[in-house]
PDB file of N, CA, C and O in Angstrom:
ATOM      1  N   UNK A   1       0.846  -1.167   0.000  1.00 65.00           N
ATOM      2  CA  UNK A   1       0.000   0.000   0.000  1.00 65.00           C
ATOM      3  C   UNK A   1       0.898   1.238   0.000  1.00 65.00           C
ATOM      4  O   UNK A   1       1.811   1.308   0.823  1.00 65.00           O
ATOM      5  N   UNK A   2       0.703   2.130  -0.803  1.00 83.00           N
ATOM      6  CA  UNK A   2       1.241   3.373  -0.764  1.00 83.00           C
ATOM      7  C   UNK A   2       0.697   4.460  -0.074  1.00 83.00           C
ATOM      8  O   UNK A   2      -0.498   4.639   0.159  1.00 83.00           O
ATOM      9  N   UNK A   3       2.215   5.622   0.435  1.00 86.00           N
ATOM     10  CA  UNK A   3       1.275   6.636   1.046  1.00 86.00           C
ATOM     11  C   UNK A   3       0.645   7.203   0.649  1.00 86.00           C
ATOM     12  O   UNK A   3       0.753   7.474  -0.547  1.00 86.00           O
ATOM     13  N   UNK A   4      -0.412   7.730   1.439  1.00 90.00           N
ATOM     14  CA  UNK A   4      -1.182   9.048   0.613  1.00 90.00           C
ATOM     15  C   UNK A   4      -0.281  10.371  -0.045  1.00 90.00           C
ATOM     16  O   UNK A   4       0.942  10.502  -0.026  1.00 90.00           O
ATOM     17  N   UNK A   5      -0.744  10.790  -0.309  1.00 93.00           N
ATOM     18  CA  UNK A   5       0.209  12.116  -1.566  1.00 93.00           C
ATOM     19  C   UNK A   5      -0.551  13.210   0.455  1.00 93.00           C
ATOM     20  O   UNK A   5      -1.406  12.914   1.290  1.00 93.00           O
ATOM     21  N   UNK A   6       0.598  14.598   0.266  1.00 94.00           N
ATOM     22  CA  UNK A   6       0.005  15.677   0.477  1.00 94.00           C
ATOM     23  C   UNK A   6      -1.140  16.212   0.415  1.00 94.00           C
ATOM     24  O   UNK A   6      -1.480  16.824   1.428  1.00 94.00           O
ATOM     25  N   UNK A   7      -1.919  16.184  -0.520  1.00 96.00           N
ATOM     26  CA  UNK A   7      -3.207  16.548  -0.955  1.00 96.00           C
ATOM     27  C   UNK A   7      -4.402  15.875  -0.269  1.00 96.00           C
ATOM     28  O   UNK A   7      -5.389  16.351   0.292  1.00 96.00           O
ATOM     29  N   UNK A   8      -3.962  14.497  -0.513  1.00 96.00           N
ATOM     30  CA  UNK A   8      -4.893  13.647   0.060  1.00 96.00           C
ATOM     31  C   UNK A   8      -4.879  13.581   1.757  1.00 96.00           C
ATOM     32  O   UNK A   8      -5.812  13.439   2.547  1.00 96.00           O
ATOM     33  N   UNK A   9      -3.315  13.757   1.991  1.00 96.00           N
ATOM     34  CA  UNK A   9      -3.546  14.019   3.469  1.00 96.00           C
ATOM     35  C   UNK A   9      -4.332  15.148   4.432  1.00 96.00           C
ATOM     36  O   UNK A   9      -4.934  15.155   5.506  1.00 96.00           O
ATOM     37  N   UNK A  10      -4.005  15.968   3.523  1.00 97.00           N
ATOM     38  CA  UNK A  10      -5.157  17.171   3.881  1.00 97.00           C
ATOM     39  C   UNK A  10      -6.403  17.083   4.461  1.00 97.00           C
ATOM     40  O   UNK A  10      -6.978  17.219   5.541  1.00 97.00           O
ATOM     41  N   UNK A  11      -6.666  16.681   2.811  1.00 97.00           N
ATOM     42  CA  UNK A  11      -8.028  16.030   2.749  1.00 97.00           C
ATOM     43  C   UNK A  11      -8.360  14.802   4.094  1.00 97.00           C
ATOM     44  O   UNK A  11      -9.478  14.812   4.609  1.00 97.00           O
ATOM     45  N   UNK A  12      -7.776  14.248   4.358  1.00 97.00           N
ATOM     46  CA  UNK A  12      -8.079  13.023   5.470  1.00 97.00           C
ATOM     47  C   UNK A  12      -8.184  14.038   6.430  1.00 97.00           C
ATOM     48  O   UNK A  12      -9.226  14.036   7.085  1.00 97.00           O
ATOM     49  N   UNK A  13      -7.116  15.153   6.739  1.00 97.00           N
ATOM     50  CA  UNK A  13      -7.209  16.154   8.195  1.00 97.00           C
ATOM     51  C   UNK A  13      -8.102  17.161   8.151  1.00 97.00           C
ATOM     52  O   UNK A  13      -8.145  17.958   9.089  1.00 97.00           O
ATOM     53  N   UNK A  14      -8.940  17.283   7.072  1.00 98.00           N
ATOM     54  CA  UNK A  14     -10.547  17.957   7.007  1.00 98.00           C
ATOM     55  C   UNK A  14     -11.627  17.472   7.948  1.00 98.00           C
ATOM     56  O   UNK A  14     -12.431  17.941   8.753  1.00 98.00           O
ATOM     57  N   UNK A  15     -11.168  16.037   7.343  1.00 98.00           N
ATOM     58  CA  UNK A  15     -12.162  15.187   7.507  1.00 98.00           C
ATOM     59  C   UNK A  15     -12.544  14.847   9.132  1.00 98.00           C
ATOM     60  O   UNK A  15     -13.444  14.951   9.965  1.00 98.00           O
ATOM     61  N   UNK A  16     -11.273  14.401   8.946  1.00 98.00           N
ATOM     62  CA  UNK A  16     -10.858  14.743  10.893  1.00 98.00           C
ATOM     63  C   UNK A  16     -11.574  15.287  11.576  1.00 98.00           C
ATOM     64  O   UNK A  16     -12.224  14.773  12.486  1.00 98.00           O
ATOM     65  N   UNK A  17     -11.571  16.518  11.217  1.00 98.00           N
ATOM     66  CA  UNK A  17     -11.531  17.351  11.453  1.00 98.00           C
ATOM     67  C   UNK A  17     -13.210  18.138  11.943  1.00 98.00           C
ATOM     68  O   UNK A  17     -13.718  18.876  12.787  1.00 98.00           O
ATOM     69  N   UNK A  18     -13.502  17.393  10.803  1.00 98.00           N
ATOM     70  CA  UNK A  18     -15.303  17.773  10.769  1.00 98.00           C
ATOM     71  C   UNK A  18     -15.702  16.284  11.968  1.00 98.00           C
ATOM     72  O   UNK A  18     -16.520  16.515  12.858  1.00 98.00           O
ATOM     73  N   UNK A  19     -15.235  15.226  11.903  1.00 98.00           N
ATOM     74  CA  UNK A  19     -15.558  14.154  12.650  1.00 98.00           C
ATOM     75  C   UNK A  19     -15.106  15.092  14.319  1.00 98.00           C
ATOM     76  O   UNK A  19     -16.125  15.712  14.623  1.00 98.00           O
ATOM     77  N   UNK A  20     -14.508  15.232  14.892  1.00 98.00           N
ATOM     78  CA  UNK A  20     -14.000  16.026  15.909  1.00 98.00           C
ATOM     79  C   UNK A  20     -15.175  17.192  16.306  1.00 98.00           C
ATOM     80  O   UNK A  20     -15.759  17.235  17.388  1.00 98.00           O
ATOM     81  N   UNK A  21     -15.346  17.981  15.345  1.00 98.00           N
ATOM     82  CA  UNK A  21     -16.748  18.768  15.736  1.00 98.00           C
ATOM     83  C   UNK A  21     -17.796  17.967  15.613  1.00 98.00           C
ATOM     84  O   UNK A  21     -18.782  18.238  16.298  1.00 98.00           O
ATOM     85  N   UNK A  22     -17.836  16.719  14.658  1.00 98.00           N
ATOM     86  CA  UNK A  22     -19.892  16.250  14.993  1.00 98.00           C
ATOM     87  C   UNK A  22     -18.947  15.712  16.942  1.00 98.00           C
ATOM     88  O   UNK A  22     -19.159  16.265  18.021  1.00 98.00           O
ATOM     89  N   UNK A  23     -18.249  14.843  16.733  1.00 98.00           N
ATOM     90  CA  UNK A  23     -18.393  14.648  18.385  1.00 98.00           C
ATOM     91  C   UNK A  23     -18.300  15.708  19.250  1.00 98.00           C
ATOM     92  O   UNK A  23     -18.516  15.419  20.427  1.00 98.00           O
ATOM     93  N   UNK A  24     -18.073  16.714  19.035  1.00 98.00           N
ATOM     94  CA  UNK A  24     -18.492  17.679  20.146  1.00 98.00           C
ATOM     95  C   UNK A  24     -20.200  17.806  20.073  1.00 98.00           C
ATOM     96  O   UNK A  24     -20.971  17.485  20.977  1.00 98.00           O
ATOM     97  N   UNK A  25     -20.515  18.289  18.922  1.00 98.00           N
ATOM     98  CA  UNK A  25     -21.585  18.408  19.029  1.00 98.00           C
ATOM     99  C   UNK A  25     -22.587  17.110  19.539  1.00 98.00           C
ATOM    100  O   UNK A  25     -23.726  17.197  19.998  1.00 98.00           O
ATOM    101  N   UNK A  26     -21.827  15.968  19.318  1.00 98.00           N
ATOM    102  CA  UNK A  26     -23.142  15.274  20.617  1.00 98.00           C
ATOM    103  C   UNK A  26     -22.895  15.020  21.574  1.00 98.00           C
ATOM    104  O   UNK A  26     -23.727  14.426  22.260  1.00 98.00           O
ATOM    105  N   UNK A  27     -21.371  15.414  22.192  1.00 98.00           N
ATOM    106  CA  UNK A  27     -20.969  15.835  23.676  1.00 98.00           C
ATOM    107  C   UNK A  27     -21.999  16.906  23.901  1.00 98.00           C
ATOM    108  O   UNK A  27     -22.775  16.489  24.760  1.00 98.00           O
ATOM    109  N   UNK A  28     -22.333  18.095  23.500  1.00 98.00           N
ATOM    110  CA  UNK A  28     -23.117  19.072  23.714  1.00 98.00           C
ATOM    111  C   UNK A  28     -24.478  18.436  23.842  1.00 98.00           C
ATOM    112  O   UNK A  28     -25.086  18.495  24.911  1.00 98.00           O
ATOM    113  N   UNK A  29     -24.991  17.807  22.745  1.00 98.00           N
ATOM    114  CA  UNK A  29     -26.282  17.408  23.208  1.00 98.00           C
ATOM    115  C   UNK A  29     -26.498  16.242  23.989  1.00 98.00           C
ATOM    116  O   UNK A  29     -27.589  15.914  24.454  1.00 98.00           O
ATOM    117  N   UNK A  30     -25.352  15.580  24.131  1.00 98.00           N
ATOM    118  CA  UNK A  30     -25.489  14.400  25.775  1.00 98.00           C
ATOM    119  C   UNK A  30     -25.909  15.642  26.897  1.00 98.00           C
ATOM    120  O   UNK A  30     -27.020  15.927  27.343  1.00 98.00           O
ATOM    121  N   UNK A  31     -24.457  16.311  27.191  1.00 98.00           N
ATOM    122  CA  UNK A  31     -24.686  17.376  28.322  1.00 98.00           C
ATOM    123  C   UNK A  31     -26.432  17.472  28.505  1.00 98.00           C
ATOM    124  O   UNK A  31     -26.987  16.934  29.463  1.00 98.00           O
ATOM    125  N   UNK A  32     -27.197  18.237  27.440  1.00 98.00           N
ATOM    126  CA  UNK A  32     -27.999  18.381  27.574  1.00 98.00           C
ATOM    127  C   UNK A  32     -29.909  17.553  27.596  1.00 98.00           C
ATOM    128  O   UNK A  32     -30.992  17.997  27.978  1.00 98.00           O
ATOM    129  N   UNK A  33     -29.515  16.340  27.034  1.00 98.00           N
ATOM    130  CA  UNK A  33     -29.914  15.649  28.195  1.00 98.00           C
ATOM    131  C   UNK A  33     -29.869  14.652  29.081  1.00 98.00           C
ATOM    132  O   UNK A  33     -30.702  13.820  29.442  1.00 98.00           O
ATOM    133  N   UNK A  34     -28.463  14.929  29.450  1.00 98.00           N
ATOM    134  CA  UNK A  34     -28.423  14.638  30.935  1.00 98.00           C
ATOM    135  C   UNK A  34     -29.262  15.446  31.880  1.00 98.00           C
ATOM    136  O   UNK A  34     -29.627  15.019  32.976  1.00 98.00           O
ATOM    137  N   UNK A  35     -29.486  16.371  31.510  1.00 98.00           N
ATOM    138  CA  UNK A  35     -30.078  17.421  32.572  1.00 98.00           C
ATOM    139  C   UNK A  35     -31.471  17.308  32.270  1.00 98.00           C
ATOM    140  O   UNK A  35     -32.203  17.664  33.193  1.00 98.00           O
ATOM    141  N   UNK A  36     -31.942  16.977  31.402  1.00 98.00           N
ATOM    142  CA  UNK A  36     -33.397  16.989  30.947  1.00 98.00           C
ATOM    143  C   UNK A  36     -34.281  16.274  31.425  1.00 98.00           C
ATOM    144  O   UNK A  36     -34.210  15.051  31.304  1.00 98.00           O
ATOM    145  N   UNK A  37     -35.519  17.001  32.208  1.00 98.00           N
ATOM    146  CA  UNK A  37     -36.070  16.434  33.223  1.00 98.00           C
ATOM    147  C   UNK A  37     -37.282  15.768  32.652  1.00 98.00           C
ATOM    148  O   UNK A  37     -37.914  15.127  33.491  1.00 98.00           O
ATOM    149  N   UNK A  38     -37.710  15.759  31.577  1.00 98.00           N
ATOM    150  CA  UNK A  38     -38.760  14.989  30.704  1.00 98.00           C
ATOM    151  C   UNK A  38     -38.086  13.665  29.923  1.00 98.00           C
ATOM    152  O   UNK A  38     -38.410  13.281  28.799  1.00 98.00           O
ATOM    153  N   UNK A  39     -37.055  13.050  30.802  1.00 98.00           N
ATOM    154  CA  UNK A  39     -35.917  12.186  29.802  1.00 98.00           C
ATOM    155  C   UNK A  39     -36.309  10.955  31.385  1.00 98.00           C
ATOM    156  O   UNK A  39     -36.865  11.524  32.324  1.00 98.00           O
ATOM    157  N   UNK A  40     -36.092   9.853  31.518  1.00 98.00           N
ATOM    158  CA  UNK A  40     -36.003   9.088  32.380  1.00 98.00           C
ATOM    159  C   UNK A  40     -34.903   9.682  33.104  1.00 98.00           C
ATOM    160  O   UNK A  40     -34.448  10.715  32.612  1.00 98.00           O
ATOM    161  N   UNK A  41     -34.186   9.090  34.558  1.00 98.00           N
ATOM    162  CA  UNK A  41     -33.004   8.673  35.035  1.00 98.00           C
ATOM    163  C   UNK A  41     -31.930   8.027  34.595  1.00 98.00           C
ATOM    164  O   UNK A  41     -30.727   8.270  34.688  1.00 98.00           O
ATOM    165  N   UNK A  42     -32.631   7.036  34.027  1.00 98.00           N
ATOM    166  CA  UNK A  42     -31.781   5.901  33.308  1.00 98.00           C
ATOM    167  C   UNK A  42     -31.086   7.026  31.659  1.00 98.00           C
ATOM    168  O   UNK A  42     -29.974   7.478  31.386  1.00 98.00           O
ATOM    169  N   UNK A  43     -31.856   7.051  31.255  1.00 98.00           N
ATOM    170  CA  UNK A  43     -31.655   8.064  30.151  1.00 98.00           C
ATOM    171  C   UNK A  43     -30.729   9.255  30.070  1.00 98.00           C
ATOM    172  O   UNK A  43     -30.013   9.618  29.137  1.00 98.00           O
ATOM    173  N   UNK A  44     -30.957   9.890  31.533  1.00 98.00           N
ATOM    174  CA  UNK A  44     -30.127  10.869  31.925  1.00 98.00           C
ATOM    175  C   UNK A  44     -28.503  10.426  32.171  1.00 98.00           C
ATOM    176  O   UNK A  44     -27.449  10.953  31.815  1.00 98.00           O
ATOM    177  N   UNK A  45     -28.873   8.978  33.095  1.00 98.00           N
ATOM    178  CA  UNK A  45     -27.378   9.008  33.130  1.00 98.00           C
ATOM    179  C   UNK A  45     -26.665   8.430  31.918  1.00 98.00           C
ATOM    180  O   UNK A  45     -25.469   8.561  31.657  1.00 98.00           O
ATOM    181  N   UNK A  46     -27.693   7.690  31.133  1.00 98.00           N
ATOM    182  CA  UNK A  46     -26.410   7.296  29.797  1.00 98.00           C
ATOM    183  C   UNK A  46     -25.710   8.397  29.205  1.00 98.00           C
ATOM    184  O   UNK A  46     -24.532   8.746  29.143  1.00 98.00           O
ATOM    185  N   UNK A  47     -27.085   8.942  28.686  1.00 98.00           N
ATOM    186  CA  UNK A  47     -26.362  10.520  28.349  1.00 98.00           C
ATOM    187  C   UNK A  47     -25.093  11.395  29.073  1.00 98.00           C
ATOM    188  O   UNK A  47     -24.193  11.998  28.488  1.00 98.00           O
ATOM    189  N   UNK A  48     -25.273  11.291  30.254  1.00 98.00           N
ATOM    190  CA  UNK A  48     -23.678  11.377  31.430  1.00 98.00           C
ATOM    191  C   UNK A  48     -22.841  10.680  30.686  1.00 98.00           C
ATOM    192  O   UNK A  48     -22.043  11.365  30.047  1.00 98.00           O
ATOM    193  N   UNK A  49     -22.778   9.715  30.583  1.00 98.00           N
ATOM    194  CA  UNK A  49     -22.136   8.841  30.583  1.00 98.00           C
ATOM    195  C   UNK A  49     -21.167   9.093  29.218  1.00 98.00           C
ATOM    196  O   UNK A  49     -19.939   9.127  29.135  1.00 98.00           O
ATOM    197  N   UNK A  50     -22.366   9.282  28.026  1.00 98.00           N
ATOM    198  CA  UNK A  50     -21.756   9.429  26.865  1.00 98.00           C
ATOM    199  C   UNK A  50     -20.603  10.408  26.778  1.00 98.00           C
ATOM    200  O   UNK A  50     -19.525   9.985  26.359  1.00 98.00           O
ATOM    201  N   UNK A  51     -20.773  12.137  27.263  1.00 98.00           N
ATOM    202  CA  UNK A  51     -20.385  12.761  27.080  1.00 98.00           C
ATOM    203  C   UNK A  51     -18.546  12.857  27.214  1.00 98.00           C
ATOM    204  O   UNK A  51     -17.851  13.672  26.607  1.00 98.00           O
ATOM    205  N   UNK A  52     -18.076  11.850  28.120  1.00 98.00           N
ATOM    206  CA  UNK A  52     -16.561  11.816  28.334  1.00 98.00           C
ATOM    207  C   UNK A  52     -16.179  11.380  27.372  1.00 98.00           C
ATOM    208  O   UNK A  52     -15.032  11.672  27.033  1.00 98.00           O
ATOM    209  N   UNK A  53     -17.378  10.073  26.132  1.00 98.00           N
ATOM    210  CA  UNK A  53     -16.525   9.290  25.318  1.00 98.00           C
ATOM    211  C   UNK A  53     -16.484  10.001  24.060  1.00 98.00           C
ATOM    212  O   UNK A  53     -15.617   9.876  23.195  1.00 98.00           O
ATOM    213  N   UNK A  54     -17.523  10.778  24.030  1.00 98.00           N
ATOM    214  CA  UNK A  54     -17.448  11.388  22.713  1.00 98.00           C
ATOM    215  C   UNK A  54     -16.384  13.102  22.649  1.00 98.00           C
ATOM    216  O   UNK A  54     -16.095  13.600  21.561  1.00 98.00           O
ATOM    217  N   UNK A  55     -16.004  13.680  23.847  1.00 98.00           N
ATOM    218  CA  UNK A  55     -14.950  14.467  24.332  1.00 98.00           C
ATOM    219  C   UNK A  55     -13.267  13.664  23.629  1.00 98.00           C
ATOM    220  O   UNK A  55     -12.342  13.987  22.883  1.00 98.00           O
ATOM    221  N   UNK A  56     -13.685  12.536  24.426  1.00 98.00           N
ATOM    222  CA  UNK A  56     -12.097  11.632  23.725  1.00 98.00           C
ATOM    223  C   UNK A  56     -12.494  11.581  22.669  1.00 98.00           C
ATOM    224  O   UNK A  56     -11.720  12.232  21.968  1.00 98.00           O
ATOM    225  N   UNK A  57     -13.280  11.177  22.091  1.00 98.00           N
ATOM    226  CA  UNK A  57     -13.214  10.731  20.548  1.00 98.00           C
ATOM    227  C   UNK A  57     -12.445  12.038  20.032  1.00 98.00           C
ATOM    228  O   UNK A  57     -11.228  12.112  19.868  1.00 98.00           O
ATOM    229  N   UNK A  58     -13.592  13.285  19.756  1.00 98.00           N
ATOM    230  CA  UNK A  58     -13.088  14.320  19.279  1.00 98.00           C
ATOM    231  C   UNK A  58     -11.780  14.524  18.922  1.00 98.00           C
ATOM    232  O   UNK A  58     -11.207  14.589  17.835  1.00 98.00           O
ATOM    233  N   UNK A  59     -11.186  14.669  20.842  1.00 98.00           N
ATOM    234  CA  UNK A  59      -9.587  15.293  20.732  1.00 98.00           C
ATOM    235  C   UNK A  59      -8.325  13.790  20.084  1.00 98.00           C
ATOM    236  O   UNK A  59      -7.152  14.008  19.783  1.00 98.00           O
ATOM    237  N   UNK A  60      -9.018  12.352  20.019  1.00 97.00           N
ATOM    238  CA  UNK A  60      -8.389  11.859  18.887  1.00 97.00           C
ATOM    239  C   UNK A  60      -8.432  11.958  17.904  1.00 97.00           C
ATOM    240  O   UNK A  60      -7.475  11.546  17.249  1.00 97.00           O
ATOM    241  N   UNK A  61      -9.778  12.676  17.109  1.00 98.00           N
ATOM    242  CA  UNK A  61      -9.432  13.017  16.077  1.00 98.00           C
ATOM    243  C   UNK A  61      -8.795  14.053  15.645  1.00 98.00           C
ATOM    244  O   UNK A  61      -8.042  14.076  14.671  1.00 98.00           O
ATOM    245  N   UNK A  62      -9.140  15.151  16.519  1.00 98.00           N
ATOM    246  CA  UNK A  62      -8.096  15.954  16.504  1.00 98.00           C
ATOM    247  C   UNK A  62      -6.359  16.034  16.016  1.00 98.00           C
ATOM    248  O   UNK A  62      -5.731  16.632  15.143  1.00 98.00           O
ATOM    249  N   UNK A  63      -5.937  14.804  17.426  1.00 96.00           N
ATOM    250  CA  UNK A  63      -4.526  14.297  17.132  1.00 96.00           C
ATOM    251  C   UNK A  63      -4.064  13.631  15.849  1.00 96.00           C
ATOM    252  O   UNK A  63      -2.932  13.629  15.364  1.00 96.00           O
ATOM    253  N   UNK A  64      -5.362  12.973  15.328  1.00 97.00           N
ATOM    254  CA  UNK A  64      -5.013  12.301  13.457  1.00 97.00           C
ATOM    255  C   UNK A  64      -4.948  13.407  12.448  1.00 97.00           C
ATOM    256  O   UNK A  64      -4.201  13.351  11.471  1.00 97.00           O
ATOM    257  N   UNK A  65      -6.080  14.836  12.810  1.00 97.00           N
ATOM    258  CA  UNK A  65      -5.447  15.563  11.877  1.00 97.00           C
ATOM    259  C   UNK A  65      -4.316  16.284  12.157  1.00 97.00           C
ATOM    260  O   UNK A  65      -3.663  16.646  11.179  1.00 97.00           O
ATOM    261  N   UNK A  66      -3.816  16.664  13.537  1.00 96.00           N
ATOM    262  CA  UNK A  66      -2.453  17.366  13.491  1.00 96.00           C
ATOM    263  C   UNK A  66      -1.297  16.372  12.871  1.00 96.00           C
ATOM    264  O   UNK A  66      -0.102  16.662  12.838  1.00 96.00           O
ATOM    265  N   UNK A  67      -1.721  15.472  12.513  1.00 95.00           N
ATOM    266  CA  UNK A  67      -0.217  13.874  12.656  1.00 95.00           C
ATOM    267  C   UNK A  67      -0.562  13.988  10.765  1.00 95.00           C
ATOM    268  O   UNK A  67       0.458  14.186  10.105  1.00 95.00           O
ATOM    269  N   UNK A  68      -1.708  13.890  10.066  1.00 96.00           N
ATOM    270  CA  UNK A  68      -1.750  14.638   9.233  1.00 96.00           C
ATOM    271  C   UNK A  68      -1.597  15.340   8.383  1.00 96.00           C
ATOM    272  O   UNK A  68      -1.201  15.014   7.264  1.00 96.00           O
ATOM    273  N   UNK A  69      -1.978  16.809   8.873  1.00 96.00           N
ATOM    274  CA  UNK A  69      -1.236  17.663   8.539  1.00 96.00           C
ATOM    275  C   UNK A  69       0.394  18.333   8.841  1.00 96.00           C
ATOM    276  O   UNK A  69       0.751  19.502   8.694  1.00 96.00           O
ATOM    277  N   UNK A  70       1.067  17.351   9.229  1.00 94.00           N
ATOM    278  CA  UNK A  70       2.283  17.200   9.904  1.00 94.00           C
ATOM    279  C   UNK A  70       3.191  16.712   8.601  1.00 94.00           C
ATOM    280  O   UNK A  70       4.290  17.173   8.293  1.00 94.00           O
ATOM    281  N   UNK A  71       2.537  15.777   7.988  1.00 92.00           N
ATOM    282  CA  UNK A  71       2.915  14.136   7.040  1.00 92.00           C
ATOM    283  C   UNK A  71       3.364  13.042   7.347  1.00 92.00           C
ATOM    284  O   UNK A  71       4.278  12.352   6.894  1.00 92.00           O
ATOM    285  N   UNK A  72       2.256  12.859   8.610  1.00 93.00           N
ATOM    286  CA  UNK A  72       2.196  11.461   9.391  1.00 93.00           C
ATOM    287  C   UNK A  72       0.504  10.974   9.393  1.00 93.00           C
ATOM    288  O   UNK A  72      -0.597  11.483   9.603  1.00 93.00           O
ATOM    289  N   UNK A  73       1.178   9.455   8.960  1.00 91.00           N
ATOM    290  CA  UNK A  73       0.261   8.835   9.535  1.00 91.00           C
ATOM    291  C   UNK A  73      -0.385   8.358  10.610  1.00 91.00           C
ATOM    292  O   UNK A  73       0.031   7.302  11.086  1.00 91.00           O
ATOM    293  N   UNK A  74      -1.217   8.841  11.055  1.00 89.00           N
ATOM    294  CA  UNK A  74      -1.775   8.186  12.553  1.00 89.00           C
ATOM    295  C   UNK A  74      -1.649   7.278  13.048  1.00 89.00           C
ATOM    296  O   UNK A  74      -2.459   6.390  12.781  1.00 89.00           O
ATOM    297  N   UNK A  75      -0.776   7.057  13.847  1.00 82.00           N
ATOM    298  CA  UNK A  75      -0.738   5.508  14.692  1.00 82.00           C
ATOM    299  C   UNK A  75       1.094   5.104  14.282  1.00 82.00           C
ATOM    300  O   UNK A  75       1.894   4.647  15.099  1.00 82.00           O
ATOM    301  N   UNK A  76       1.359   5.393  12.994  1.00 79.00           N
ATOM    302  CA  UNK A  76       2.698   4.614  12.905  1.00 79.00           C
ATOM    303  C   UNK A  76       3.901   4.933  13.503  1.00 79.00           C
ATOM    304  O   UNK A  76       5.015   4.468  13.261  1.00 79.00           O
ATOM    305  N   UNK A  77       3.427   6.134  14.655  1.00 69.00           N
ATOM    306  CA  UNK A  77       4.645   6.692  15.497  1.00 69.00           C
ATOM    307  C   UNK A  77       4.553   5.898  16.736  1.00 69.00           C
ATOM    308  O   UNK A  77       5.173   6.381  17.684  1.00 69.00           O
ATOM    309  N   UNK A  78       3.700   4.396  17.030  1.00 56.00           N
ATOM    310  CA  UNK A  78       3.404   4.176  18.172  1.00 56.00           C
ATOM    311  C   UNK A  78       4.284   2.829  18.258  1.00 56.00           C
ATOM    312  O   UNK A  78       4.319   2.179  19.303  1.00 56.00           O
TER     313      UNK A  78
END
C-alpha cells in the first residue's frame, strides 16, 4: 500500500476534522440531556455517561489531523 500524496492528506485532516466537531456536538447534546427532566433517570445518566466518550473521541481526532497535517500517519509513530 502506498502513502497518501500531500493533498490527500489534507483532505483526510478535514475530515478529521469535521468528525472532531460532529463529536463535540453530541458531547453538547449528551450534556444536555443529561439534565433533561422529561428524559427518564436511566436516560439521563447514559447521556452522562456518553459525554466523556465522545470528548475523547473528538480530541483523537483531533490528534489524526495534526499527525496529518504534519505528514504522518496516525498511529505509525506508536
Amino acid at each position: 500500500m502506498s502513502r497518501p500524496s500531500r493533498r490527500e492528506m489534507r483532505e483526510l485532516a478535514e475530515d478529521r476534522e469535521k468528525c472532531a466537531a460532529r463529536c463535540e456536538r453530541n458531547a453538547h447534546s449528551a450534556r444536555q440531556a443529561a439534565v433533561d427532566p422529561a428524559l427518564s433517570e436511566t436516560a439521563r445518566k447514559q447521556a452522562a455517561a456518553t459525554v466523556p466518550i465522545a470528548l475523547r473521541h473528538a480530541q483523537e481526532y483531533r490528534e489524526e489531523a495534526e499527525a496529518l497535517r504534519d505528514g504522518r500517519i496516525p498511529g505509525e509513530d506508536w
